[in-house]
Coordinates of C-alpha atoms in Angstrom, one line a residue:
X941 CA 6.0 -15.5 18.1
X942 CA 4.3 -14.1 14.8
X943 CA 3.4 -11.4 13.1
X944 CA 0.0 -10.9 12.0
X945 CA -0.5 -9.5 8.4
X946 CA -4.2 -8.0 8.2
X947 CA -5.2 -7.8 4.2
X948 CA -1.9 -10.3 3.3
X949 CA -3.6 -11.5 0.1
X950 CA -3.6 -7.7 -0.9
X951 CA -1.0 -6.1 -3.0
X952 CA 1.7 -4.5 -0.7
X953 CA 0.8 -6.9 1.8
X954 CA 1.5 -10.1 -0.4
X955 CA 5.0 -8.7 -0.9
X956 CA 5.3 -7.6 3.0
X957 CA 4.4 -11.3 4.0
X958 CA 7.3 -12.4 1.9
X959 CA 9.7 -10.0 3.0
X960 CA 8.5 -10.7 6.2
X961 CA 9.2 -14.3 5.8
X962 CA 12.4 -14.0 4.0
X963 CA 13.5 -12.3 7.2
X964 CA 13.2 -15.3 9.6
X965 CA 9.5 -14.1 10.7
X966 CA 6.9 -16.1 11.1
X967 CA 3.6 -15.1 9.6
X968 CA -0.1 -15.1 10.0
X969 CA -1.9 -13.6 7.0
X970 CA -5.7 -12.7 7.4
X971 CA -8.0 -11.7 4.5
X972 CA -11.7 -11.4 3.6
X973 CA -10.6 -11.7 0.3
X974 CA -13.2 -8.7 -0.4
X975 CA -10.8 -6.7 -2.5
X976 CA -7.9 -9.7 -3.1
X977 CA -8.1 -13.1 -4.9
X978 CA -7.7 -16.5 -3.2
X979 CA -5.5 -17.6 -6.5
X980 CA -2.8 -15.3 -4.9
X981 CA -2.7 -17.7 -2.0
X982 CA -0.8 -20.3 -3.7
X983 CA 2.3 -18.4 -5.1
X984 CA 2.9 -16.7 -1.7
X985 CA 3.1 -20.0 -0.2
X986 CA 5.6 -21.1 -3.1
X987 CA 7.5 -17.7 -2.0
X988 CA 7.4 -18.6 2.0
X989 CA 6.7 -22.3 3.1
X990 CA 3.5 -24.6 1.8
X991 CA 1.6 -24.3 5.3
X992 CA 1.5 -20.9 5.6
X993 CA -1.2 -19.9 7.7
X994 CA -3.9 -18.3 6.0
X995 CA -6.8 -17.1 7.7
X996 CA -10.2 -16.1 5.7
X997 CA -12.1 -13.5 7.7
X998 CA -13.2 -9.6 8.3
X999 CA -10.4 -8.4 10.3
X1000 CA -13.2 -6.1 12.0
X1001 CA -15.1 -8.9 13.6
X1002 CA -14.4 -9.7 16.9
X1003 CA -15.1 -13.4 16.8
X1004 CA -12.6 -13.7 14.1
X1005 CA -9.8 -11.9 15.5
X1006 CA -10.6 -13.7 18.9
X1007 CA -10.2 -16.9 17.0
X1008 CA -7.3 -16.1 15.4
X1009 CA -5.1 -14.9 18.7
X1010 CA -6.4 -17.7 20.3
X1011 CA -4.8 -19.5 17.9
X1012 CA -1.6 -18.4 17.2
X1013 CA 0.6 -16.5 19.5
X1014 CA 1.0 -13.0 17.6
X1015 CA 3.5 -10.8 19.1
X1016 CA 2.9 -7.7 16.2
X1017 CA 0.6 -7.1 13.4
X1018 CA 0.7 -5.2 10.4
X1019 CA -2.9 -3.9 9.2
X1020 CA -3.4 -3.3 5.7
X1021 CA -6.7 -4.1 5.2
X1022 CA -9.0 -1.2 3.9
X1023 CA -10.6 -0.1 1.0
X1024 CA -8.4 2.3 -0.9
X1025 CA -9.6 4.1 -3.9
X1026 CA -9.7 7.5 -3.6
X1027 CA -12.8 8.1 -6.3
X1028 CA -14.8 5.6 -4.9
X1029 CA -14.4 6.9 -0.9
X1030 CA -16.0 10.4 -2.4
X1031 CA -18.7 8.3 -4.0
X1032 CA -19.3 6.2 -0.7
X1033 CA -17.9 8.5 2.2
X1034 CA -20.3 6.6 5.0
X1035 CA -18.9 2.9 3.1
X1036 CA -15.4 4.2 3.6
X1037 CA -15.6 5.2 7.6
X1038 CA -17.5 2.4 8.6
X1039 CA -15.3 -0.2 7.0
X1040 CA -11.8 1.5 7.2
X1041 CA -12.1 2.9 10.6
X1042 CA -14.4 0.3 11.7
X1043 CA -11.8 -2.7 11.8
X1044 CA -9.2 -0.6 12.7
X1045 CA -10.5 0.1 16.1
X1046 CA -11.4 -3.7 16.5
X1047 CA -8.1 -4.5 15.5
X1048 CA -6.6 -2.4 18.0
X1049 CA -8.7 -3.5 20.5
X1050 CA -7.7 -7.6 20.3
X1051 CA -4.2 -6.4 19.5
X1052 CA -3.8 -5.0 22.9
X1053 CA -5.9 -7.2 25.1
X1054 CA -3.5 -10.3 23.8
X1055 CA -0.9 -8.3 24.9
X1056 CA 0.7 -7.5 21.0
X1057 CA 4.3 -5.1 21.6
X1058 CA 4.0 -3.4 17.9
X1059 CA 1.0 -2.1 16.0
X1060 CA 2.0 -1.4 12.0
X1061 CA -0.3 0.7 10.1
X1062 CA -0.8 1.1 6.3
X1063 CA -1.2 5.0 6.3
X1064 CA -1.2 7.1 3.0
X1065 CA 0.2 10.2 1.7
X1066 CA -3.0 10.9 1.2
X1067 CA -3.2 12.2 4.6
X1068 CA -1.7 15.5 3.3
X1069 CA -4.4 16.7 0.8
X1070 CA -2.3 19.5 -1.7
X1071 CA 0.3 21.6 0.1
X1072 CA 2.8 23.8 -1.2
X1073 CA 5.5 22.8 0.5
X1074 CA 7.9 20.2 -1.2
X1075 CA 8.7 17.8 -0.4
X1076 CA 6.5 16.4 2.1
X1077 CA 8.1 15.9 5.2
X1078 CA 6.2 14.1 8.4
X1079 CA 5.6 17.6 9.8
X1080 CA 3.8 19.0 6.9
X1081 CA 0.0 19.5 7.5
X1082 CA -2.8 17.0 7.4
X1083 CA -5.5 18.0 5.0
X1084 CA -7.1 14.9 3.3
X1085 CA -9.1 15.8 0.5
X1086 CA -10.9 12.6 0.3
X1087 CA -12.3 10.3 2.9
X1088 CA -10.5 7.6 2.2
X1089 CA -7.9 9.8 3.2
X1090 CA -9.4 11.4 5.8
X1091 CA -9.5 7.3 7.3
X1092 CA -5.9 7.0 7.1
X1093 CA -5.3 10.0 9.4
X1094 CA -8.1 8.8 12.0
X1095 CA -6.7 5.4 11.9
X1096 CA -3.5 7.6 13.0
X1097 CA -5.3 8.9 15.5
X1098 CA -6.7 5.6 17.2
X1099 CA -3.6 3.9 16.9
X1100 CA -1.7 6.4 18.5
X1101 CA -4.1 7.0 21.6
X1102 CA -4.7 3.4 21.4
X1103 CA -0.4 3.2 22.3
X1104 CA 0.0 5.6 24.6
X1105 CA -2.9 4.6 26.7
X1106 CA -2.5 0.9 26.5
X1107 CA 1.1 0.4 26.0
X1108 CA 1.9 -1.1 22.8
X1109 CA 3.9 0.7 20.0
X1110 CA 2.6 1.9 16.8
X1111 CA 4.2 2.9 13.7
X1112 CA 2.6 4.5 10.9
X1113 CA 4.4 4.5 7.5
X1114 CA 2.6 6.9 5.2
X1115 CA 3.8 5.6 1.9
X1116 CA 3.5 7.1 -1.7
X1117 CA 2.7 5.4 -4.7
X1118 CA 3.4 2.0 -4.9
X1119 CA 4.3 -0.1 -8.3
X1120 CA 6.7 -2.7 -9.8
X1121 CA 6.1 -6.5 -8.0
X1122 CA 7.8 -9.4 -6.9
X1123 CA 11.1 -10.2 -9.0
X1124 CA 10.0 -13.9 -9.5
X1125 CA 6.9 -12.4 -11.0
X1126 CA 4.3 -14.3 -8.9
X1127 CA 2.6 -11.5 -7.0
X1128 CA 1.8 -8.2 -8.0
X1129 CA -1.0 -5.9 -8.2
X1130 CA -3.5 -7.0 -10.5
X1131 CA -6.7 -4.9 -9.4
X1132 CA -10.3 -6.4 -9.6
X1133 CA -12.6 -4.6 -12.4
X1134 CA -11.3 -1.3 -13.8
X1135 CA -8.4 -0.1 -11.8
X1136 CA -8.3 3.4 -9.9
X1137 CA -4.2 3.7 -10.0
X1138 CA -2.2 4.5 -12.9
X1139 CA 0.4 2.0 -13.6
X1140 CA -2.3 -0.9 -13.4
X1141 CA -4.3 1.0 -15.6
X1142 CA -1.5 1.6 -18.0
X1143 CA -0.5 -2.6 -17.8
X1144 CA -3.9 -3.5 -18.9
X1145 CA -3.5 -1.1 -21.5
X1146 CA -0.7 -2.9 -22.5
X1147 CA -2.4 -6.3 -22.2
X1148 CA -5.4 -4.9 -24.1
X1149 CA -7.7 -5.3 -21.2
X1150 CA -8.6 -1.8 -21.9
X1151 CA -8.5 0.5 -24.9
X1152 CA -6.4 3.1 -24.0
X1153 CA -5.5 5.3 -20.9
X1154 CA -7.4 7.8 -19.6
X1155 CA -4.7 10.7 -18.2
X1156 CA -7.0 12.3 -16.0
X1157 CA -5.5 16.6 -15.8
X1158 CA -3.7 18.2 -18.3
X1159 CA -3.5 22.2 -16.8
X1160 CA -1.6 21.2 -13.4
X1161 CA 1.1 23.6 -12.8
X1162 CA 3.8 20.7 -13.8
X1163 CA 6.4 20.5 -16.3
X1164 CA 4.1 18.7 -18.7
X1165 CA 0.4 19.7 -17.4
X1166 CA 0.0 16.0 -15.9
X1167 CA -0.2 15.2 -11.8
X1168 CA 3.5 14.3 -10.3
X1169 CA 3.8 11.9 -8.1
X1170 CA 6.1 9.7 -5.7
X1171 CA 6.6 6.2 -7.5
X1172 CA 8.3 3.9 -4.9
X1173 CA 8.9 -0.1 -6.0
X1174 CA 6.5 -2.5 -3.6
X1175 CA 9.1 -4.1 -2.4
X1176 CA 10.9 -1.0 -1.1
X1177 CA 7.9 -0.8 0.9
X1178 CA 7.9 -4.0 2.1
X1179 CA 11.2 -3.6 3.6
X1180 CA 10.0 -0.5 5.5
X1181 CA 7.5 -2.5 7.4
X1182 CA 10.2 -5.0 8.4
X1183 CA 12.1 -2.4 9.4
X1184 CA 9.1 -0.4 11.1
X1185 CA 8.4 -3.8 13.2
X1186 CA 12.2 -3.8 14.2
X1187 CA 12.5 0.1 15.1
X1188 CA 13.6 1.1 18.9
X1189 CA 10.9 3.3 20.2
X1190 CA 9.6 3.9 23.6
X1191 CA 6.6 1.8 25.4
X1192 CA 3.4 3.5 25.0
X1193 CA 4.3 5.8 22.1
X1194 CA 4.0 6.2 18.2
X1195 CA 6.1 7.6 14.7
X1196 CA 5.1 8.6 11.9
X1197 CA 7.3 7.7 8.2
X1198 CA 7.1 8.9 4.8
X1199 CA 7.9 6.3 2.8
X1200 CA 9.2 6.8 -1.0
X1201 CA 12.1 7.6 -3.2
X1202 CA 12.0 11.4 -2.4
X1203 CA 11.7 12.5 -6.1
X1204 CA 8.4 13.1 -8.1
X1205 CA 7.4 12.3 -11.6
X1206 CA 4.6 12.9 -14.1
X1207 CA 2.1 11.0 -15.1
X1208 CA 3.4 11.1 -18.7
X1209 CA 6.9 10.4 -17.6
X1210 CA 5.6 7.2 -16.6
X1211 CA 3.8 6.3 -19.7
X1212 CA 7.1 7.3 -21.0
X1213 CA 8.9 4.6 -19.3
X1214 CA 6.1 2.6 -19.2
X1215 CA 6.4 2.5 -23.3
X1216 CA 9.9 1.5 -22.9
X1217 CA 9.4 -1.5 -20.4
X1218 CA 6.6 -3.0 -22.7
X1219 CA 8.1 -2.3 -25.8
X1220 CA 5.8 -0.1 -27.5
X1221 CA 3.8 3.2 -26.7
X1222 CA 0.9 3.1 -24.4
X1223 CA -2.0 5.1 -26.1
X1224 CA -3.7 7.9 -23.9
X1225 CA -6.1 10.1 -24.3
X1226 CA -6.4 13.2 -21.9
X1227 CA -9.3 13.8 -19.6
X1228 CA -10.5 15.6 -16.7
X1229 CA -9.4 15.9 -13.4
X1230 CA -10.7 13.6 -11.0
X1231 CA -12.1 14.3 -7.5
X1232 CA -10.1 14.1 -4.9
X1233 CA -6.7 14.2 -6.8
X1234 CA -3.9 16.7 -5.7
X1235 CA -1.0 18.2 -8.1
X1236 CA 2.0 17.1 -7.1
X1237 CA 2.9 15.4 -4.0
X1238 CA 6.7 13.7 -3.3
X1239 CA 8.6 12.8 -0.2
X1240 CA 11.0 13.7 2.1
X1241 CA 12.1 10.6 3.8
X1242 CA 14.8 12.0 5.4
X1243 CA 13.4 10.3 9.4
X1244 CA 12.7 6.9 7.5
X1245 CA 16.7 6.7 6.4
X1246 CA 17.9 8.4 9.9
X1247 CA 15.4 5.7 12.4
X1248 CA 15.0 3.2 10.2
X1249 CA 17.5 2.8 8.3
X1250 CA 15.3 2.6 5.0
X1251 CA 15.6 4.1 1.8
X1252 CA 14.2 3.0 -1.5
X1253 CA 16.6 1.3 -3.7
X1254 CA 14.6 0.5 -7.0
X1255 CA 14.7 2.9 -9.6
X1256 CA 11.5 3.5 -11.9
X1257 CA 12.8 1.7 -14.6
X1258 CA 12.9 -1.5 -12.6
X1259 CA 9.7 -0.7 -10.8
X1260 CA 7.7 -0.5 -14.4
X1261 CA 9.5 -3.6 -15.6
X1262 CA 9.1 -5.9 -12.9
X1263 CA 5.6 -4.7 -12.6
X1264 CA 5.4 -5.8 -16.3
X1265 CA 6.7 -8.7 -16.0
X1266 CA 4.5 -10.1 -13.6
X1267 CA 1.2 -8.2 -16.0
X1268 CA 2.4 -10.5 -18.8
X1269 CA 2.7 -13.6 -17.1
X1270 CA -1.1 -12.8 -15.5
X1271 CA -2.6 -11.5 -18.3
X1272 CA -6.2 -12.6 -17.9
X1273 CA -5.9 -11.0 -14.4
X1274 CA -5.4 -14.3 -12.0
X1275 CA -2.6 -12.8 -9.8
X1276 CA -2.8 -10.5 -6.7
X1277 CA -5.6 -8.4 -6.2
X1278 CA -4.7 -5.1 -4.9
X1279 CA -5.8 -4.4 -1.4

């Protein structure tokens, strides 16, 4: 049996298909290749085996998701693919919650008629909106500011009425910010056009794809005016989903995870480290703040360690250097997409 990774030529789901495979699983990776780049293919297949099954599809057509149970004997699936900028959901809200929710419910829907046991879903800390309660613990309240976050808690939603009325399992990991790559340095996140997340922004920077960084808030409440956030290493994450497709829960129910290192950091602190990882200072320039964009958020990931036995191991030094070391092997941008 295999598990089928929705969005696999994405960022986090590159690196979750090799953990995946690195495990002993076998793999089915589908992809429109909307928001990822075909060149990925190659090095994920030089990370797993050369016949890899790669299927090139919208994972919220029928036909294609027919064709592609029909064709291999999928037992779970993790669904990753979405659109995912934050900025860009405000500017096309209707976009956002026709294509996010859209496939997830036609996921769901094949997923359970062929019988599937677990249902894995690619959920957000954006689910939260801005709450003054840290850290964030699974309990906290769900107010997404944005509708790409608002998606991520629907998609919640189906999924878990989908499981308790149909009988699978479904786990939703609501992870942080992801960064750093693969240690080989073949995948990574390497985002088509101008990037909406910091660290990518800050490796083009560095590669001189772009001028300089735009640090978008300077008066947040925070020890140096910048937004703090949760930095977790991507392949951190992609051990949770392993362990989130191996987790003993009962038939016909759902959980909910925070996945993260439980610790948050500014935006400059980053650049900080960033600099140091490079080799040189990453210029900036303050701006703004964007729409959409909380404060501070961090985690409290105390049920992930307890039920899953997970806990991010990879500090932020080695998340900003691996993710530079795969930036300066890519340079001209011919790696993994982010998705």
């Amino acid at each position: 049996m295999a598990t089928l990774v929705t969005g696999g030529a994405g960022y986090i789901g590159s690196h979750t298909t090799v953990a995946l495979h690195d495990a002993g699983r076998d793999v089915v990776v589908l992809d429109d290749f909307s928001n990822a780049s075909r060149a990925v293919i190659d090095p994920i297949r030089r990370l797993t085996r050369p016949d890899l099954p790669v299927v090139e599809g919208d994972v919220g057509d029928p036909d294609v998701l027919d064709a592609v149970f029909g064709e291999h004997r999928i037992d779970s699936v993790v669904h990753f693919a979405a659109r995912k900028s934050v900025a860009e959901s405000v500017r096309d809200p209707l976009g956002y919650y026709r294509s996010n929710l859209g496939s997830t419910i036609a996921l769901a829907a094949a997923a359970i008629d062929r019988g599937v046991r677990r249902l894995v879903f690619s959920s957000s800390a954006t689910v939260y909106g801005s709450t003054s309660a840290l850290p964030v613990t699974e309990d906290s309240p769900t107010v997404p500011e944005s509708p790409y976050g608002e998606t991520k808690l629907m998609g919640e939603r189906i999924l878990s009425g989908a499981a308790a009325a149909s009988g699978p399992t479904a786990v939703m990991l609501r992870y942080f910010n992801p960064v750093g790559a693969h240690p080989s340095g073949l995948i990574g996140e390497d985002p088509s056009g101008e990037p909406a997340n910091l660290v990518p922004r800050i490796m083009q920077v560095a590669t001189g794809r772009l001028e300089r960084l735009d640090v978008y808030g300077a008066d947040y409440s925070t020890a140096d005016g910048t937004a703090v956030r949760d930095y977790v290493h991507v392949m951190d994450l992609a051990e949770g989903h392993l362990a989130a497709l191996d987790v003993d829960i009962a038939p016909a129910s759902s959980r909910v995870y925070n996945l993260g290192t439980g610790s948050g950091t500014t935006v400059l602190q980053v650049l900080a480290v960033a600099g140091e990882a490079v080799g040189r200072p990453i210029p900036y320039e303050m701006a703004g703040r964007r729409p959409g964009d909380v404060e501070a958020s961090w985690a409290d990931c105390t049920r992930a360690r307890e039920e899953l036995g997970w806990q991010a191991r990879r500090s932020l030094p080695e998340m900003l250097a691996d993710h530079w070391n795969f930036t300066h092997h890519h340079p001209a941008g011919d790696g993994s997409q982010s998705g």
